[in-house]
mmCIF file of N, CA and C in Angstrom:
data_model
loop_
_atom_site.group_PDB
_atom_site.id
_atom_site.type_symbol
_atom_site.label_atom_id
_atom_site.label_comp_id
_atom_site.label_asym_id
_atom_site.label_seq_id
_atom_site.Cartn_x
_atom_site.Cartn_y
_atom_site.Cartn_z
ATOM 1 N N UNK A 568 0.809 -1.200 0.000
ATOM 2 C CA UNK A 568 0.000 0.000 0.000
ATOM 3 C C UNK A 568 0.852 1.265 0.000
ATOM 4 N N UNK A 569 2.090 1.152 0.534
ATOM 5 C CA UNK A 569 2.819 2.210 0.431
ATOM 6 C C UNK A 569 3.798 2.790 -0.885
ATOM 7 N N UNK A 570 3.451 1.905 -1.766
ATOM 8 C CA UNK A 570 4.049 2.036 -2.847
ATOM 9 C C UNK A 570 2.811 2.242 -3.793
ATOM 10 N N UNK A 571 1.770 2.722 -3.699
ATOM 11 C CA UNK A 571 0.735 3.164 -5.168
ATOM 12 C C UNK A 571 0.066 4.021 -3.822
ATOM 13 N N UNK A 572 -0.653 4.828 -5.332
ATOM 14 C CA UNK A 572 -1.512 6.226 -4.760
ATOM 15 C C UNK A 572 -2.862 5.615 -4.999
ATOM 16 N N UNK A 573 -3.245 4.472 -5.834
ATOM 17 C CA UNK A 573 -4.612 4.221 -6.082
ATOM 18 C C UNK A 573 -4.256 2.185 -6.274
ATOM 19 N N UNK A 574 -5.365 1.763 -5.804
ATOM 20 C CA UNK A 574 -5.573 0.264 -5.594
ATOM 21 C C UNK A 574 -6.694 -0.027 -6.263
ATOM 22 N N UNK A 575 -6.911 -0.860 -7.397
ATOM 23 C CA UNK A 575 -8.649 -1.033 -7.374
ATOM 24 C C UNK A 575 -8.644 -2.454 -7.574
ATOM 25 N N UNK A 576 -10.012 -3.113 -7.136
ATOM 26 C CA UNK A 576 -9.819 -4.706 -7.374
ATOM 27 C C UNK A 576 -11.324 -5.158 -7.446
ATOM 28 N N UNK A 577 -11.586 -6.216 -7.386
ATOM 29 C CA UNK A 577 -12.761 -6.631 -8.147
ATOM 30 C C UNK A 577 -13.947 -6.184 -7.262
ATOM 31 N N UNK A 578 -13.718 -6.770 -5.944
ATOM 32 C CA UNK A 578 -14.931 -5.682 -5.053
ATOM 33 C C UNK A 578 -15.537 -4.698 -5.290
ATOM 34 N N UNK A 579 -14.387 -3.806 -5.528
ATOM 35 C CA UNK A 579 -14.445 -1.840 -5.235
ATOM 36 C C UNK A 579 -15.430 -1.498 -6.443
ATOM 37 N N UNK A 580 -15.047 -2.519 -7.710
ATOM 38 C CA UNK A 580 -15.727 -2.585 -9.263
ATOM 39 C C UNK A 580 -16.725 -2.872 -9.876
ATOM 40 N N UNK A 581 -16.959 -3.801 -8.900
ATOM 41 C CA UNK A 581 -18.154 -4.793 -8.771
ATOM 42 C C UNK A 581 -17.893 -5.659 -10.353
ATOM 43 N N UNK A 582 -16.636 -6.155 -10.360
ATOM 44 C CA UNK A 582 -17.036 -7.074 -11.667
ATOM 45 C C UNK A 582 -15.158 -7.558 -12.056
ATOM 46 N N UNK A 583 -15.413 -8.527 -12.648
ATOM 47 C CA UNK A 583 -14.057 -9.902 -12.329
ATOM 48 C C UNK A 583 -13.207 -9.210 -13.744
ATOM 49 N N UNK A 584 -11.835 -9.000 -13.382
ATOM 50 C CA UNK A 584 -11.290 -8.914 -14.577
ATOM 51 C C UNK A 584 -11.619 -10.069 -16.027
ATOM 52 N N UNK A 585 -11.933 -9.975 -17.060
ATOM 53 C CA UNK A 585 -11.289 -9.383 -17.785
ATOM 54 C C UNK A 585 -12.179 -7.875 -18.237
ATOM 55 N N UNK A 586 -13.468 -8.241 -17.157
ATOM 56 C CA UNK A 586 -14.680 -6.916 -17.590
ATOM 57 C C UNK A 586 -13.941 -5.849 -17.877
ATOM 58 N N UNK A 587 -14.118 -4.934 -19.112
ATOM 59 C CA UNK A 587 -13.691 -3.440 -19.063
ATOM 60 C C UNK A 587 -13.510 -2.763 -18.695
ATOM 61 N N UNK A 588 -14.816 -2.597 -17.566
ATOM 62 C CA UNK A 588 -15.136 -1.777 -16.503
ATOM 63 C C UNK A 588 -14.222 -1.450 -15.437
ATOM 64 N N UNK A 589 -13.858 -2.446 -14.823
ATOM 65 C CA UNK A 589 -12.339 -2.760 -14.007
ATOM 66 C C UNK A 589 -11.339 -1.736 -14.426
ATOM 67 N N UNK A 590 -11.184 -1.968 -15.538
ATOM 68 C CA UNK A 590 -9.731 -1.299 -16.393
ATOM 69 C C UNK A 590 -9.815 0.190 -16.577
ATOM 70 N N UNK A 591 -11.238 0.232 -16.876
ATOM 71 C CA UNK A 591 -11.526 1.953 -17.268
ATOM 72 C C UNK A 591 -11.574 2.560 -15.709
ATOM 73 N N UNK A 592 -12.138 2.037 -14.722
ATOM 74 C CA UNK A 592 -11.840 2.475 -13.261
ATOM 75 C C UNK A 592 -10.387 3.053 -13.116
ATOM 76 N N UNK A 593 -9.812 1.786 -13.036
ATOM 77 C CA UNK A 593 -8.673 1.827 -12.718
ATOM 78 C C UNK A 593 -7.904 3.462 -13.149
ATOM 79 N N UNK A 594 -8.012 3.486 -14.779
ATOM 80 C CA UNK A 594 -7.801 5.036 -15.197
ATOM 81 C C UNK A 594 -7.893 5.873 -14.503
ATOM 82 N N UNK A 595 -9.237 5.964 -14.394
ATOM 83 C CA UNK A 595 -9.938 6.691 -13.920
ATOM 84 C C UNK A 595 -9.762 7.499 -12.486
ATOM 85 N N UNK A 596 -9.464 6.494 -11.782
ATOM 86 C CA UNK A 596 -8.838 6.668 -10.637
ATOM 87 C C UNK A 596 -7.636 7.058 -10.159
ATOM 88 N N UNK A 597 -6.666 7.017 -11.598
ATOM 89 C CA UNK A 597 -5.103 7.330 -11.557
ATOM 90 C C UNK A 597 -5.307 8.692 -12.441
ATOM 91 N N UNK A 598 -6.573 9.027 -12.880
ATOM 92 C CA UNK A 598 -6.426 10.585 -13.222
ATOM 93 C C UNK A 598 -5.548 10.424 -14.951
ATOM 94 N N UNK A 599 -5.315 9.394 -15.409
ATOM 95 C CA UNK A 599 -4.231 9.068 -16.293
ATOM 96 C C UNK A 599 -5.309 8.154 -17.853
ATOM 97 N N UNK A 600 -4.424 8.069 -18.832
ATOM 98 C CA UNK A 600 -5.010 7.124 -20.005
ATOM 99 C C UNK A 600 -4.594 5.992 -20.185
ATOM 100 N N UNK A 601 -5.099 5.252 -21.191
ATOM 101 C CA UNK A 601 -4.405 3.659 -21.454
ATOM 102 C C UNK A 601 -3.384 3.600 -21.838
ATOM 103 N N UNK A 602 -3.005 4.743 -22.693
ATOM 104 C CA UNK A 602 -1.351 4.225 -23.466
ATOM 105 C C UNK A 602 -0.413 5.253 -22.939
ATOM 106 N N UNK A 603 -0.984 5.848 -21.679
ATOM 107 C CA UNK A 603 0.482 6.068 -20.225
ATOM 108 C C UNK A 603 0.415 4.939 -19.427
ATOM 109 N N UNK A 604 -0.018 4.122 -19.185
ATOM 110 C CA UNK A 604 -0.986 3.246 -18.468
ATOM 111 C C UNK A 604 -0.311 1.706 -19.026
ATOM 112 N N UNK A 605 0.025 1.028 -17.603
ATOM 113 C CA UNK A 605 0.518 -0.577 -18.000
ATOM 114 C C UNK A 605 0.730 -1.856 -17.346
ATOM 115 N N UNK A 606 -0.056 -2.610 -17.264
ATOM 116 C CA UNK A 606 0.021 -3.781 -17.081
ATOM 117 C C UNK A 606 0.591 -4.836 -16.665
ATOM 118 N N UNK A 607 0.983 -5.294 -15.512
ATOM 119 C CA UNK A 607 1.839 -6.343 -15.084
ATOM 120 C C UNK A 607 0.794 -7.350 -14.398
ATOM 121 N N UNK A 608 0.913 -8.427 -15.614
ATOM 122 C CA UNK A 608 -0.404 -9.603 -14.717
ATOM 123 C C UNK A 608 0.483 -11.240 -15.137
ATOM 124 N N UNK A 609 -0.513 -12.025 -14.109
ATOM 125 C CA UNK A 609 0.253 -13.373 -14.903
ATOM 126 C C UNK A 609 -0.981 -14.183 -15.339
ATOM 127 N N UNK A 610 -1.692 -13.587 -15.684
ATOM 128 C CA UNK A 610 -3.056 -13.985 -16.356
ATOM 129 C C UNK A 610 -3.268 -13.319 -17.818
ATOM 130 N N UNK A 611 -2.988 -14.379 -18.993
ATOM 131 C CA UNK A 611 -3.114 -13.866 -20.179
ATOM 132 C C UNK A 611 -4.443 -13.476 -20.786
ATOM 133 N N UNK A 612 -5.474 -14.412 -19.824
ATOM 134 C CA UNK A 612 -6.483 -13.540 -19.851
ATOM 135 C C UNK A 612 -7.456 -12.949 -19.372
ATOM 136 N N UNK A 613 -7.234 -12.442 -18.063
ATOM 137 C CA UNK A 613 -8.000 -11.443 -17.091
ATOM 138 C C UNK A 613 -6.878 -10.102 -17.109
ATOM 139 N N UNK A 614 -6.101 -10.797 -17.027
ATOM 140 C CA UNK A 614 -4.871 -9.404 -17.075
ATOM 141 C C UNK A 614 -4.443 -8.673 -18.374
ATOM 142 N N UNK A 615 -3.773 -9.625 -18.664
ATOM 143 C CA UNK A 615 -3.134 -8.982 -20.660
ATOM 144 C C UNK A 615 -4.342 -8.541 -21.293
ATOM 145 N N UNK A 616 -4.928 -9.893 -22.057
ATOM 146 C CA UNK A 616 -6.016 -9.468 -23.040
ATOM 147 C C UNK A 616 -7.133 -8.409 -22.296
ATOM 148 N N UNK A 617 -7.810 -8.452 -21.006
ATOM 149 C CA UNK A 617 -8.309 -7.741 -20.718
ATOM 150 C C UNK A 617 -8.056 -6.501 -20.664
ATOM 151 N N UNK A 618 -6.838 -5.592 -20.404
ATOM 152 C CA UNK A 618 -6.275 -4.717 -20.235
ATOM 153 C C UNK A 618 -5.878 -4.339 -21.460
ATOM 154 N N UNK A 619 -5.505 -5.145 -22.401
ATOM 155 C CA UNK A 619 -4.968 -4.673 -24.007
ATOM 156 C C UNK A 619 -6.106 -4.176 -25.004
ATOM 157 N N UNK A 620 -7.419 -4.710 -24.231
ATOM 158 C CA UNK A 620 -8.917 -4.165 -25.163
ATOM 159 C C UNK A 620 -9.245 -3.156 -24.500
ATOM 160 N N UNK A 621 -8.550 -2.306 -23.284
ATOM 161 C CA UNK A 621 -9.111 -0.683 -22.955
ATOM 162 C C UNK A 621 -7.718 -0.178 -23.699
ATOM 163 N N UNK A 622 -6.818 -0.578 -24.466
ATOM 164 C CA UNK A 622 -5.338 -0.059 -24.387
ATOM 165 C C UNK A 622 -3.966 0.324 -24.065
ATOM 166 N N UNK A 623 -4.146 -0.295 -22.773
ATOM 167 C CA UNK A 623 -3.114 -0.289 -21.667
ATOM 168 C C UNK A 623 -1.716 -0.819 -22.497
ATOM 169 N N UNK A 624 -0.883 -0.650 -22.557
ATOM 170 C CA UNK A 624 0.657 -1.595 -22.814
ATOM 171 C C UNK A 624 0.198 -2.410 -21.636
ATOM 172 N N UNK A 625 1.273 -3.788 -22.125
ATOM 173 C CA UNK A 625 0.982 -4.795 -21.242
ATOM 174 C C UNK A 625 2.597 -5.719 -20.909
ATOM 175 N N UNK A 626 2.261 -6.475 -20.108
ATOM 176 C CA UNK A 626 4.149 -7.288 -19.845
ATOM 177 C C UNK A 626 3.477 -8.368 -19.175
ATOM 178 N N UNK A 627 3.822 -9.686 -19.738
ATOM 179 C CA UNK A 627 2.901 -11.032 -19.046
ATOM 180 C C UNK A 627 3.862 -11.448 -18.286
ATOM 181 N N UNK A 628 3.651 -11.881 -17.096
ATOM 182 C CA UNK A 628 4.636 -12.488 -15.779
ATOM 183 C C UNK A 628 4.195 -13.635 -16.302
ATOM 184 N N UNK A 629 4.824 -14.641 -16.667
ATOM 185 C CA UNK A 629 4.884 -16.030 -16.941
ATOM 186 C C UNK A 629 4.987 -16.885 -15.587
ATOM 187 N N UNK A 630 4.267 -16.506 -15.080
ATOM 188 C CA UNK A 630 4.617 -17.513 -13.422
ATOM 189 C C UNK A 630 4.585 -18.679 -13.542
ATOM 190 N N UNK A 631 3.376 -18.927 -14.858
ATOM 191 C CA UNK A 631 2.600 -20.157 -14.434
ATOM 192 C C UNK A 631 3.353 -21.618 -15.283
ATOM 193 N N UNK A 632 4.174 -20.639 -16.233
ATOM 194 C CA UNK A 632 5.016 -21.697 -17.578
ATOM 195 C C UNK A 632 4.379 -21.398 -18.783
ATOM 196 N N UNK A 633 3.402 -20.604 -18.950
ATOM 197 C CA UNK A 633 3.009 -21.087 -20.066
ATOM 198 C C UNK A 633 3.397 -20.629 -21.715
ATOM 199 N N UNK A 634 2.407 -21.313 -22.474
ATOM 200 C CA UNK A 634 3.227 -21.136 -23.577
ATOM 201 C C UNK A 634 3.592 -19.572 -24.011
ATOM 202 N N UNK A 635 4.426 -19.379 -25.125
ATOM 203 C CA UNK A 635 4.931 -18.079 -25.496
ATOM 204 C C UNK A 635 3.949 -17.691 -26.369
ATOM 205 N N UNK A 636 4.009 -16.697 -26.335
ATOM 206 C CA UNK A 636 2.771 -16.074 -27.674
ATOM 207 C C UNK A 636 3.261 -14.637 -27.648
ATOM 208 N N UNK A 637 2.424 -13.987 -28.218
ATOM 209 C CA UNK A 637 2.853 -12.378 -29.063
ATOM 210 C C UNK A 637 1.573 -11.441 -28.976
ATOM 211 N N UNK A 638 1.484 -11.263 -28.195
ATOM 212 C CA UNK A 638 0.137 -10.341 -27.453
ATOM 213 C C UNK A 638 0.963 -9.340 -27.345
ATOM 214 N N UNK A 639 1.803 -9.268 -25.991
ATOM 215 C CA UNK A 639 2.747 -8.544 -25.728
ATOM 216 C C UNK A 639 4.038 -9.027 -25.322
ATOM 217 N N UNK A 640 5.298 -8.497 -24.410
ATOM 218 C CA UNK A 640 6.350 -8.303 -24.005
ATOM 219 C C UNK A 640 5.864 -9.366 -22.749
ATOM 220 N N UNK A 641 7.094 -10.489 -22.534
ATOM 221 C CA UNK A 641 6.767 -11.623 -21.187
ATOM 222 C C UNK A 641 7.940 -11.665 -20.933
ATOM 223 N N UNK A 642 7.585 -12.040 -19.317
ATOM 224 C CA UNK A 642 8.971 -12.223 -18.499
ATOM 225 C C UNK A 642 8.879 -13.411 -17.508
ATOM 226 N N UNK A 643 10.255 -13.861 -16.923
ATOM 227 C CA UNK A 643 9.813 -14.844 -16.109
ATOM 228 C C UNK A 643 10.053 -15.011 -15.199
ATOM 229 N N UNK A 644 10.758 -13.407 -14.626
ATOM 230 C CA UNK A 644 11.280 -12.930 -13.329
ATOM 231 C C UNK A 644 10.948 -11.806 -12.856
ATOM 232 N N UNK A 645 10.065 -11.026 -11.754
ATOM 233 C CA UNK A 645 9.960 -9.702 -12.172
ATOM 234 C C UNK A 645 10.496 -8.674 -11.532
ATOM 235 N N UNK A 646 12.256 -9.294 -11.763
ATOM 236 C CA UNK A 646 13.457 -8.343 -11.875
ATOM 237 C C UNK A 646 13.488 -7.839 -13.254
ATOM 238 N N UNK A 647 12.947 -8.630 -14.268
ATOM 239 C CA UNK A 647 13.017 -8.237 -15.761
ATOM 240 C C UNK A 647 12.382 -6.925 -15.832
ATOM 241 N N UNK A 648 11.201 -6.297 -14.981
ATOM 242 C CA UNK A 648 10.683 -5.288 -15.285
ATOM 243 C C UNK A 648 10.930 -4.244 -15.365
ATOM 244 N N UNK A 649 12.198 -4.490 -14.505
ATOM 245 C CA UNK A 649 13.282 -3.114 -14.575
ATOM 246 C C UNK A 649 13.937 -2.178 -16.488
ATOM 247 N N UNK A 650 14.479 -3.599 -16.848
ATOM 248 C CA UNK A 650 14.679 -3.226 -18.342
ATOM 249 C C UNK A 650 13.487 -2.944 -19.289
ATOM 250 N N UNK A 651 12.121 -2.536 -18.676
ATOM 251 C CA UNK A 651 10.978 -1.817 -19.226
ATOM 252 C C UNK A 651 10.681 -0.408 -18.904
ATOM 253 N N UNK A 652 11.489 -0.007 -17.762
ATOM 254 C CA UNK A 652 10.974 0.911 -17.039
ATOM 255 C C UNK A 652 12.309 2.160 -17.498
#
């Protein structure tokens, strides 16, 4: 909590990622747009794809193994996130 100015999660939203709604909050709440706006999930699809259909940039945490694909930018450590930032 001491490291972000805004938190939002499925409660606060009333509705499960990959809903839109979630994502456009989220904005919304950071005062900010989708393509300043970015993504670190390990869910390709509540996190990535959900977040890549309001516009967000995105970076998939591969926690889980899975396969590679080309949505966006994946990592499999998230020390890697540094060389994004």
């Amino acid at each position: 909590y001491d490291y972000f100015d805004q938190i939002v999660n499925s409660e606060m939203a009333g509705v499960k990622k990959p809903n839109r709604f979630i994502f456009e909050l989220a904005l919304k709440k950071a005062g900010t747009r989708p393509e300043n706006s970015l993504m670190i999930g390990d869910s390709l699809e509540a996190d990535i794809q959900g977040s890549m259909s309001v516009g967000y940039h995105a970076i998939h945490f591969n926690a889980h193994n899975g396969p590679q694909h080309e949505f966006c930018e994946m990592i499999d450590d998230l020390i890697e996130i540094k060389s994004f930032l």
